[in-house]
Coordinates of C-alpha atoms (C1' of nucleotides) in Angstrom, one line a residue:
Chain A
M1060 CA -9.9 1.8 -13.2
S1061 CA -7.3 1.4 -9.9
L1062 CA -8.2 -0.9 -7.4
S1063 CA -7.9 -1.0 -4.0
Q1064 CA -5.5 -3.8 -2.2
S1065 CA -8.7 -5.4 -0.1
V1066 CA -10.2 -5.7 -4.1
E1067 CA -7.2 -7.0 -5.4
N1068 CA -6.8 -9.5 -2.6
I1069 CA -10.2 -10.5 -3.0
L1070 CA -10.1 -11.2 -6.3
K1071 CA -6.9 -13.0 -6.3
A1072 CA -8.1 -15.3 -3.7
I1073 CA -11.2 -16.1 -5.7
Y1074 CA -9.1 -16.8 -8.9
D1075 CA -6.8 -19.2 -6.4
L1076 CA -9.9 -21.2 -4.9
Q1077 CA -12.6 -21.2 -8.0
L1078 CA -12.3 -24.6 -10.5
G1079 CA -13.4 -23.8 -13.3
D1080 CA -16.9 -22.3 -13.4
Q1081 CA -18.1 -23.4 -10.0
W1082 CA -18.8 -21.1 -6.9
V1083 CA -16.7 -19.9 -4.4
S1084 CA -18.1 -19.8 -0.6
T1085 CA -17.8 -17.0 1.3
S1086 CA -16.2 -18.9 4.4
A1087 CA -13.7 -20.3 1.8
L1088 CA -12.7 -16.8 1.1
A1089 CA -12.3 -15.7 4.4
D1090 CA -10.6 -18.7 5.4
R1091 CA -8.0 -17.9 2.9
L1092 CA -7.9 -13.9 3.8
G1093 CA -7.9 -14.0 7.1
Q1094 CA -12.0 -12.2 7.6
K1095 CA -15.1 -13.0 8.8
P1096 CA -17.3 -14.7 6.3
A1097 CA -19.7 -11.4 7.3
S1098 CA -17.0 -9.1 6.0
V1099 CA -16.5 -10.8 2.6
T1100 CA -19.9 -11.1 1.9
N1101 CA -20.3 -7.8 2.4
M1102 CA -16.8 -6.6 0.0
I1103 CA -18.1 -9.1 -2.4
Q1104 CA -21.7 -7.4 -2.6
R1105 CA -20.4 -4.0 -3.1
L1106 CA -18.0 -5.8 -5.7
A1107 CA -20.5 -7.2 -7.5
R1108 CA -23.5 -4.1 -7.5
A1109 CA -20.3 -2.0 -8.7
K1110 CA -20.8 -1.2 -12.1
A1111 CA -17.6 -2.5 -14.3
S1112 CA -18.4 -5.7 -12.3
L1113 CA -15.6 -8.2 -12.1
V1114 CA -17.3 -11.4 -10.1
D1115 CA -20.9 -13.1 -9.7
Y1116 CA -22.3 -13.1 -6.8
T1117 CA -25.4 -15.7 -5.6
P1118 CA -26.8 -15.5 -2.6
Y1119 CA -26.0 -18.7 -0.3
R1120 CA -23.8 -20.6 -3.6
G1121 CA -20.8 -17.6 -3.2
A1122 CA -19.0 -15.7 -6.1
R1123 CA -17.2 -16.3 -9.2
L1124 CA -14.9 -14.3 -11.5
N1125 CA -16.5 -13.5 -14.9
P1126 CA -14.0 -13.2 -17.6
T1127 CA -12.9 -9.1 -16.9
G1128 CA -12.4 -10.6 -13.4
V1129 CA -10.1 -13.5 -14.4
K1130 CA -7.7 -10.7 -16.4
V1131 CA -7.4 -8.6 -13.3
A1132 CA -6.8 -11.3 -11.3
L1133 CA -4.1 -12.7 -13.5
E1134 CA -2.4 -8.9 -13.6
I1135 CA -1.9 -9.3 -10.3
I1136 CA -1.0 -12.5 -10.3
R1137 CA 1.4 -11.8 -12.8
H1138 CA 3.0 -9.1 -10.3
H1139 CA 3.0 -11.3 -7.8
R1140 CA 5.0 -13.8 -9.7
L1141 CA 7.6 -11.3 -11.1
I1142 CA 8.1 -9.7 -8.3
E1143 CA 9.0 -13.3 -6.6
L1144 CA 11.6 -14.2 -9.4
Y1145 CA 13.0 -10.5 -9.6
L1146 CA 13.6 -10.6 -5.9
A1147 CA 14.7 -14.0 -5.9
Q1148 CA 17.3 -13.6 -8.8
T1149 CA 18.5 -10.3 -8.7
L1150 CA 18.7 -9.6 -5.0
G1151 CA 19.1 -13.0 -3.4
V1152 CA 15.6 -13.4 -1.6
P1153 CA 15.7 -16.5 -0.1
W1154 CA 12.5 -18.7 -1.5
D1155 CA 10.8 -19.0 1.7
R1156 CA 10.6 -14.7 1.9
V1157 CA 9.6 -13.7 -1.5
H1158 CA 5.9 -14.5 -0.9
D1159 CA 5.1 -12.1 1.9
E1160 CA 7.4 -9.3 0.6
A1161 CA 5.5 -9.4 -3.3
E1162 CA 2.0 -10.1 -1.5
R1163 CA 2.6 -6.4 -0.8
L1164 CA 4.8 -5.3 -3.4
E1165 CA 2.3 -6.2 -6.2
H1166 CA -0.3 -3.9 -5.7
V1167 CA 1.7 -1.3 -5.9
I1168 CA 4.1 -1.5 -8.7
S1169 CA 3.7 0.5 -12.0
E1170 CA 3.4 -1.2 -15.2
D1171 CA 6.4 0.2 -16.7
L1172 CA 8.0 -1.3 -13.6
E1173 CA 6.3 -4.7 -14.3
D1174 CA 8.2 -4.3 -17.8
R1175 CA 11.6 -3.6 -16.9
M1176 CA 11.6 -6.5 -14.4
A1177 CA 10.1 -8.8 -16.5
A1178 CA 12.6 -7.9 -19.4
A1179 CA 15.8 -7.9 -16.6
L1180 CA 14.9 -11.6 -16.7
A1181 CA 14.1 -12.2 -20.3
D1182 CA 10.5 -12.8 -20.0
P1183 CA 10.5 -15.7 -17.9
R1184 CA 8.0 -18.3 -17.4
L1185 CA 7.8 -19.6 -13.8
D1186 CA 8.7 -17.9 -10.4
P1187 CA 11.0 -19.8 -8.1
H1188 CA 8.4 -21.7 -6.9
G1189 CA 7.6 -23.4 -10.2
S1190 CA 4.2 -21.5 -10.5
P1191 CA 4.1 -19.9 -14.3
I1192 CA 3.9 -16.6 -14.6
P1193 CA 0.6 -14.9 -16.6
T1194 CA 2.0 -13.5 -19.9
K1195 CA 0.9 -9.9 -20.0
D1196 CA -2.2 -10.1 -22.4
G1197 CA -3.3 -12.7 -19.4
Q1198 CA -2.6 -16.4 -21.0
I1199 CA -1.2 -18.4 -18.0
A1200 CA 0.3 -22.2 -18.8
A1201 CA -1.2 -25.1 -17.6
V1202 CA -0.6 -26.5 -14.4
V1203 CA 2.3 -29.4 -14.8
G1204 CA 2.3 -32.5 -12.3
V1205 CA 0.7 -33.9 -9.9
P1206 CA 0.1 -33.8 -6.3
L1207 CA 3.0 -35.7 -4.8
S1208 CA 0.3 -37.5 -2.8
E1209 CA -0.8 -39.3 -5.9
A1210 CA 2.5 -40.3 -7.1
P1211 CA 3.0 -43.8 -7.2
M1212 CA 4.8 -46.0 -4.7
R1213 CA 8.8 -46.3 -5.9
A1214 CA 8.4 -43.9 -8.8
T1215 CA 11.3 -41.5 -9.6
V1216 CA 9.4 -37.8 -9.7
R1217 CA 10.9 -34.4 -10.4
V1218 CA 9.6 -31.7 -8.7
T1219 CA 7.5 -29.4 -10.5
E1220 CA 5.8 -26.7 -8.5
V1221 CA 6.0 -26.0 -4.5
R1222 CA 3.2 -23.8 -3.3
D1223 CA 4.3 -20.4 -2.0
E1224 CA 2.2 -19.6 1.2
D1225 CA 4.1 -22.0 3.8
A1226 CA 7.1 -20.5 4.5
N1227 CA 8.0 -23.4 7.0
L1228 CA 8.3 -26.0 4.2
L1229 CA 9.9 -24.0 2.0
R1230 CA 12.5 -23.3 4.1
Y1231 CA 12.8 -27.3 5.0
L1232 CA 12.8 -28.3 1.4
G1233 CA 15.5 -25.4 0.5
A1234 CA 17.7 -26.8 3.7
M1235 CA 17.6 -29.8 1.4
G1236 CA 17.9 -28.7 -1.9
L1237 CA 14.8 -30.0 -3.0
Y1238 CA 14.0 -27.0 -5.6
P1239 CA 11.6 -27.1 -8.7
G1240 CA 13.9 -29.7 -10.9
A1241 CA 15.1 -32.0 -8.1
E1242 CA 14.4 -35.9 -8.7
F1243 CA 13.7 -37.9 -6.0
T1244 CA 12.2 -41.2 -5.5
V1245 CA 9.3 -42.5 -3.5
T1246 CA 10.4 -44.9 -1.4
G1247 CA 7.0 -45.5 1.3
R1248 CA 4.1 -44.4 2.3
E1249 CA 2.7 -44.4 5.7
P1250 CA -0.2 -47.0 6.1
F1251 CA -2.6 -44.5 8.0
G1252 CA -2.4 -40.6 7.2
G1253 CA -0.3 -41.2 4.3
S1254 CA 2.9 -39.4 5.2
L1255 CA 5.4 -40.6 2.7
H1256 CA 9.0 -41.2 2.8
I1257 CA 11.4 -40.3 -0.3
R1258 CA 15.5 -40.6 -1.3
F1259 CA 16.9 -37.3 -2.5
N1260 CA 20.3 -36.8 -3.0
D1261 CA 21.5 -40.0 -1.4
Q1262 CA 19.3 -38.9 1.9
D1263 CA 16.0 -40.4 3.4
L1264 CA 13.7 -37.8 4.2
H1265 CA 10.2 -37.7 6.0
L1266 CA 7.6 -35.5 4.5
G1267 CA 4.5 -34.6 6.5
E1268 CA 1.0 -35.1 5.2
E1269 CA 0.2 -31.9 5.5
A1270 CA 3.0 -31.3 3.1
L1271 CA 2.2 -33.6 0.3
P1272 CA -0.9 -31.3 -1.4
H1273 CA 1.4 -28.4 -1.8
I1274 CA 4.0 -29.8 -3.9
R1275 CA 3.2 -31.1 -7.3
V1276 CA 5.7 -33.4 -9.2
A1277 CA 6.0 -34.6 -12.6
V1278 CA 6.6 -39.0 -12.9
Q1279 CA 9.6 -39.7 -14.6
T1280 CA 9.2 -42.3 -17.6
Chain B
M256 CA 4.9 -0.4 15.6
S257 CA 3.7 -0.4 12.4
L258 CA 2.4 3.1 10.5
S259 CA -0.2 3.6 8.1
Q260 CA 0.6 5.2 4.4
S261 CA -1.0 8.3 5.8
V262 CA 0.9 8.7 8.4
E263 CA 4.2 8.1 6.8
N264 CA 3.3 10.6 4.0
I265 CA 2.4 13.2 6.8
L266 CA 5.5 12.6 9.0
K267 CA 7.9 12.8 5.5
A268 CA 5.9 16.0 4.9
I269 CA 6.3 17.7 8.0
Y270 CA 10.4 16.4 8.0
D271 CA 10.7 18.6 4.3
L272 CA 8.7 21.5 5.6
Q273 CA 10.2 22.1 9.3
L274 CA 13.1 24.4 9.5
G275 CA 15.0 24.1 13.0
D276 CA 12.4 23.6 15.4
Q277 CA 10.0 26.0 14.2
W278 CA 6.3 24.8 13.5
V279 CA 4.7 23.9 10.4
S280 CA 1.6 24.7 9.6
T281 CA -1.6 22.8 8.7
S282 CA -2.2 24.7 5.7
A283 CA 1.2 23.8 4.5
L284 CA 1.1 20.4 5.0
A285 CA -2.5 20.4 3.4
D286 CA -1.1 22.0 0.3
R287 CA 2.0 19.5 0.1
L288 CA -0.5 16.5 0.5
G289 CA -3.0 17.8 -1.6
Q290 CA -5.6 17.7 1.3
K291 CA -7.7 20.2 2.9
P292 CA -6.7 21.9 6.2
A293 CA -9.4 20.4 7.7
S294 CA -8.1 17.0 7.1
V295 CA -4.8 17.8 8.2
T296 CA -6.1 19.2 11.8
N297 CA -7.6 16.1 12.7
M298 CA -4.9 13.7 11.3
I299 CA -2.0 15.5 13.3
Q300 CA -4.2 15.7 16.6
R301 CA -5.0 11.9 16.0
L302 CA -0.9 11.7 16.2
A303 CA -0.5 14.2 18.7
R304 CA -2.4 12.1 21.2
A305 CA -1.5 8.9 20.2
K306 CA 0.8 7.0 23.2
A307 CA 4.1 6.9 21.3
S308 CA 3.9 10.2 19.7
L309 CA 5.8 11.0 16.9
V310 CA 4.8 15.4 17.0
D311 CA 4.1 17.9 18.7
Y312 CA 1.3 20.0 17.7
T313 CA 0.0 23.2 19.2
P314 CA -3.6 24.5 18.0
Y315 CA -3.0 27.9 15.5
R316 CA 0.7 27.5 15.2
G317 CA 1.0 23.9 13.8
A318 CA 2.9 20.7 13.8
R319 CA 6.7 19.4 14.3
L320 CA 8.6 16.3 14.5
N321 CA 9.6 15.5 18.4
P322 CA 13.5 13.5 18.3
T323 CA 11.5 10.2 17.5
G324 CA 9.5 11.2 14.7
V325 CA 12.5 12.9 12.6
K326 CA 14.4 9.3 13.5
V327 CA 11.2 7.2 11.6
A328 CA 10.8 10.4 8.9
L329 CA 14.6 9.9 8.3
E330 CA 13.9 5.7 7.8
I331 CA 11.1 6.7 5.5
I332 CA 13.2 8.6 3.8
R333 CA 15.9 6.4 3.3
H334 CA 13.6 3.9 2.0
H335 CA 12.3 6.6 -0.3
R336 CA 16.1 7.5 -1.6
L337 CA 17.4 3.7 -1.9
I338 CA 14.3 2.8 -3.9
E339 CA 14.8 5.9 -6.7
L340 CA 18.7 4.9 -6.8
Y341 CA 18.3 1.6 -7.0
L342 CA 15.6 1.5 -9.6
A343 CA 17.8 4.1 -11.6
Q344 CA 20.6 2.1 -11.5
T345 CA 19.8 -1.4 -12.0
L346 CA 16.3 -1.1 -13.8
G347 CA 16.9 2.1 -15.8
V348 CA 14.3 3.7 -14.5
P349 CA 14.6 7.8 -15.8
W350 CA 15.0 9.8 -13.2
D351 CA 12.3 11.7 -14.0
R352 CA 10.0 8.8 -13.1
V353 CA 11.7 7.1 -10.1
H354 CA 10.1 9.7 -7.6
D355 CA 6.3 8.9 -8.1
E356 CA 7.3 5.0 -8.0
A357 CA 9.3 5.4 -4.8
E358 CA 6.5 7.0 -3.2
R359 CA 4.4 3.9 -2.8
L360 CA 7.4 1.1 -3.0
E361 CA 8.8 3.2 0.2
H362 CA 5.7 1.8 2.3
V363 CA 5.5 -1.8 1.6
I364 CA 9.7 -2.9 1.8
S365 CA 10.6 -4.8 4.3
E366 CA 14.1 -4.0 5.9
D367 CA 15.7 -7.0 4.6
L368 CA 14.3 -5.4 1.4
E369 CA 16.3 -2.2 2.4
D370 CA 19.6 -4.0 3.5
R371 CA 20.1 -5.8 0.1
M372 CA 19.2 -3.0 -1.6
A373 CA 21.7 -1.2 0.0
A374 CA 24.1 -3.9 -0.3
A375 CA 23.5 -4.3 -3.8
L376 CA 24.6 -0.6 -4.6
A377 CA 27.2 -0.5 -1.8
D378 CA 25.7 1.5 0.6
P379 CA 25.4 5.0 -1.7
R380 CA 25.0 8.1 0.0
L381 CA 23.0 10.0 -2.8
D382 CA 20.1 9.5 -4.6
P383 CA 19.7 10.3 -8.4
H384 CA 18.9 14.1 -7.3
G385 CA 21.7 14.1 -5.4
S386 CA 20.1 14.2 -2.0
P387 CA 21.6 12.5 0.6
I388 CA 20.2 9.4 1.9
P389 CA 20.3 8.6 5.4
T390 CA 22.0 6.2 6.9
K391 CA 20.3 3.0 9.0
D392 CA 21.1 4.4 12.3
G393 CA 19.1 8.0 11.4
Q394 CA 22.1 10.2 10.3
I395 CA 21.7 12.5 7.4
A396 CA 24.7 14.3 5.7
A397 CA 24.4 18.2 5.1
V398 CA 22.6 19.8 2.0
V399 CA 25.3 21.0 0.3
G400 CA 25.6 23.8 -2.4
V401 CA 22.7 26.7 -2.6
P402 CA 20.3 26.9 -4.7
L403 CA 20.9 27.8 -7.9
S404 CA 19.0 31.5 -7.5
E405 CA 22.2 32.3 -5.1
A406 CA 24.6 31.7 -7.7
P407 CA 26.6 34.7 -8.5
M408 CA 26.5 36.0 -11.9
R409 CA 29.6 34.5 -14.6
A410 CA 30.4 31.9 -12.0
T411 CA 31.0 28.1 -13.0
V412 CA 29.1 25.9 -10.6
R413 CA 28.8 22.3 -10.2
V414 CA 25.1 20.8 -10.1
T415 CA 24.9 19.1 -6.6
E416 CA 20.9 18.4 -6.1
V417 CA 18.0 18.7 -7.8
R418 CA 14.8 18.4 -6.0
D419 CA 12.9 15.0 -7.4
E420 CA 9.2 16.3 -7.5
D421 CA 9.0 18.5 -10.6
A422 CA 9.3 15.6 -13.0
N423 CA 8.7 18.6 -16.3
L424 CA 11.8 19.8 -14.7
L425 CA 13.6 17.1 -14.2
R426 CA 13.0 15.4 -17.8
Y427 CA 14.2 18.8 -19.7
L428 CA 17.4 18.8 -17.4
G429 CA 18.0 15.1 -18.1
A430 CA 17.5 15.7 -22.0
M431 CA 20.3 18.5 -21.7
G432 CA 22.5 15.9 -19.5
L433 CA 22.3 18.3 -16.7
Y434 CA 22.4 15.7 -14.0
P435 CA 24.7 16.4 -10.7
G436 CA 27.9 16.5 -10.8
A437 CA 27.4 18.3 -14.2
E438 CA 29.1 22.2 -14.8
F439 CA 28.0 24.8 -15.8
T440 CA 28.4 28.9 -16.4
V441 CA 25.9 31.5 -15.3
T442 CA 26.1 33.8 -18.2
G443 CA 22.7 36.1 -17.7
R444 CA 20.1 37.3 -15.6
E445 CA 16.4 38.7 -16.2
P446 CA 16.4 41.7 -14.4
F447 CA 12.7 41.5 -13.6
G448 CA 11.3 38.0 -12.5
G449 CA 15.2 36.2 -12.6
S450 CA 14.9 33.7 -14.9
L451 CA 18.6 32.1 -15.8
H452 CA 20.5 31.9 -18.5
I453 CA 23.2 29.4 -18.8
R454 CA 26.3 28.3 -20.7
F455 CA 26.9 24.4 -20.7
N456 CA 28.0 22.1 -22.7
D457 CA 28.4 24.2 -25.5
Q458 CA 24.8 25.3 -25.5
D459 CA 22.9 28.6 -24.3
L460 CA 20.2 27.2 -21.9
H461 CA 17.3 29.3 -20.2
L462 CA 16.2 28.3 -16.9
G463 CA 12.8 29.6 -15.4
E464 CA 12.8 31.4 -12.0
E465 CA 10.4 28.5 -10.9
A466 CA 13.0 26.1 -11.9
L467 CA 15.7 28.2 -9.7
P468 CA 14.9 27.0 -5.9
H469 CA 14.9 23.2 -7.0
I470 CA 18.6 23.6 -8.5
R471 CA 21.1 23.6 -6.0
V472 CA 24.9 24.2 -6.9
A473 CA 28.2 24.6 -5.6
V474 CA 30.4 28.0 -6.7
Q475 CA 33.4 26.1 -8.3
T476 CA 36.8 28.2 -7.1
Chain C
dT1365 C1' -40.0 -34.8 6.5
dA1366 C1' -39.4 -32.2 10.4
dA1367 C1' -35.7 -30.7 13.3
dA1368 C1' -31.1 -29.8 14.4
dA1369 C1' -26.6 -28.3 12.5
dG1370 C1' -24.1 -25.9 10.0
dA1371 C1' -23.1 -22.0 6.7
dT1372 C1' -24.2 -17.3 5.0
dT1373 C1' -26.7 -13.1 5.2
dT1374 C1' -28.8 -9.0 7.8
dA1375 C1' -27.8 -5.5 10.9
dG1376 C1' -25.6 -2.7 13.4
dG1377 C1' -21.2 -0.9 15.3
dT1378 C1' -15.8 0.7 14.7
dG1379 C1' -11.9 3.5 13.1
dA1380 C1' -9.2 5.7 9.6
dG1381 C1' -9.0 8.6 6.3
dA1382 C1' -10.9 11.9 3.6
dC1383 C1' -14.5 15.8 3.1
dT1384 C1' -17.6 20.7 3.6
dA1385 C1' -19.7 24.4 5.8
dA1386 C1' -19.6 26.7 9.8
dA1387 C1' -17.3 28.8 14.3
dA1388 C1' -13.3 30.4 16.5
dC1389 C1' -8.9 32.6 16.5
dA1390 C1' -4.6 35.6 15.0
dG1391 C1' -2.6 39.2 13.2
dT1392 C1' -3.0 43.6 10.6
dG1393 C1' -4.2 48.1 9.7
dC1394 C1' -6.8 52.2 10.5
Chain D
dG17 C1' -7.9 49.3 20.7
dC18 C1' -11.2 47.2 17.4
dA19 C1' -12.7 45.6 13.1
dC20 C1' -11.3 43.4 9.0
dT21 C1' -9.1 39.4 7.0
dG22 C1' -7.5 35.0 6.3
dT23 C1' -6.3 30.8 8.9
dT24 C1' -7.5 27.3 11.7
dT25 C1' -9.6 24.5 13.9
dT26 C1' -15.0 22.2 15.1
dA27 C1' -18.7 19.6 13.8
dG28 C1' -21.2 16.8 10.7
dT29 C1' -21.0 13.7 6.6
dC30 C1' -19.2 10.0 3.9
dT31 C1' -16.5 5.7 2.1
dC32 C1' -14.1 2.0 3.0
dA33 C1' -13.1 -2.3 5.3
dC34 C1' -13.2 -4.8 9.2
dC35 C1' -16.0 -6.3 12.8
dT36 C1' -19.9 -9.2 16.4
dA37 C1' -24.4 -11.0 17.5
dA38 C1' -28.9 -12.3 15.4
dA39 C1' -31.3 -13.8 12.1
dT40 C1' -32.0 -16.4 7.8
dC41 C1' -31.2 -19.9 4.8
dT42 C1' -29.4 -24.9 3.6
dT43 C1' -28.2 -29.1 4.1
dT44 C1' -27.8 -33.7 6.8
dT45 C1' -29.7 -36.8 9.7
dA46 C1' -32.7 -39.2 12.7

DNA sequence: TAAAAGATTTAGGTGAGACTAAAACAGTGC
DNA sequence: GCACTGTTTTAGTCTCACCTAAATCTTTTA
């Protein structure tokens, strides 16, 4: 039961976009995958009427993963995040580049290689962006922290996760040393739009509004 | 100028089968690639009439790489062999399994990753099977040694290379410790067929005729 | 509540990469 | 030098993964 890269990518996209047991629209998927909605509809329909189906599909509602689909998606995400951490840790690939590399590698590594990387990293729980790595048996830790946009004013917070898709943001944060684990204080918020001023490491930084949903923080007590 | 995996594979196959500037037949390529001759003809024709052509093709004669094609093929082979060595050395993948893994990975690693692996291995010259790794600028060392079938009787020889495609042979040789660098003596040859008896490490081993062309040795003076 | 706006699907098309069956060609043997 | 044999190409078909344009459905709004 080996899947094409296209299928693996669409499963991953559904997993990422699905909230609870809600449906994911074809246009949201098309957006995420950089394809046209009609193309996604087509793929999803083929996927849904395959024998060993992984997704449920209702016309005009959208798609969602069934339990088997979730398991498969988590396997792919495990590959992705293990590879990211391996590349960062062992080969020194900067954290803003590991995503693109993992995006291609995740589809072609064997289970054996997965196991060897995991062992070399001593069964890690988090990737370089702070995202949890699913276990081999398909468990995934709950998300920690809240989006930075919801952090209270003047609070001291610790970065728990930075979403890995936006290489520019990662480069910017990385240059500042603002990795998961770093602590900073929320010093101000623009009245409209909501971009944020923070104090980190004796520097005042400004985070644009579009960056905030990509950053999760835990408010320190 | 990024090539599909199918195209990369066919270029590699032509490189492997091409002797000097001779033509490689479509059926030989089909054999090597596990496809039908008609499929190969089709692919080659498309390849040959592409603008930036990498292969010459003459109907009923076959295909061969032009200088640009050779350069591209060597880049892919560099990827393949670097990956093999990296997996063996760094992750402990046994030498009979690195080939299959590299076969998939070679098409998806970035130049940056190639460089990082090469640096981690201190710019290696040979892969785990003793095959030369092309340099980044497309040079490749000459083959060392002769096929074991041509080794003289009672000679002491040193293994220089074992072709990586036959996992069973690699497993057998590996179990004996017979890696590149190992020395043994040719003790006997079967009159017909030509399978070989050797003495290595105080053991008498028997190598079937089909194994001999896959093993290259340097005769010790 | 009906029409407009927006989202989604259907219909039809393309190119890559494979296949089979049939036709064309090349090399050999008489 | 011609027929036979085996190789190679041509012709036609299939699936996958995308696309555009047109039709259909859903939701919003007047």
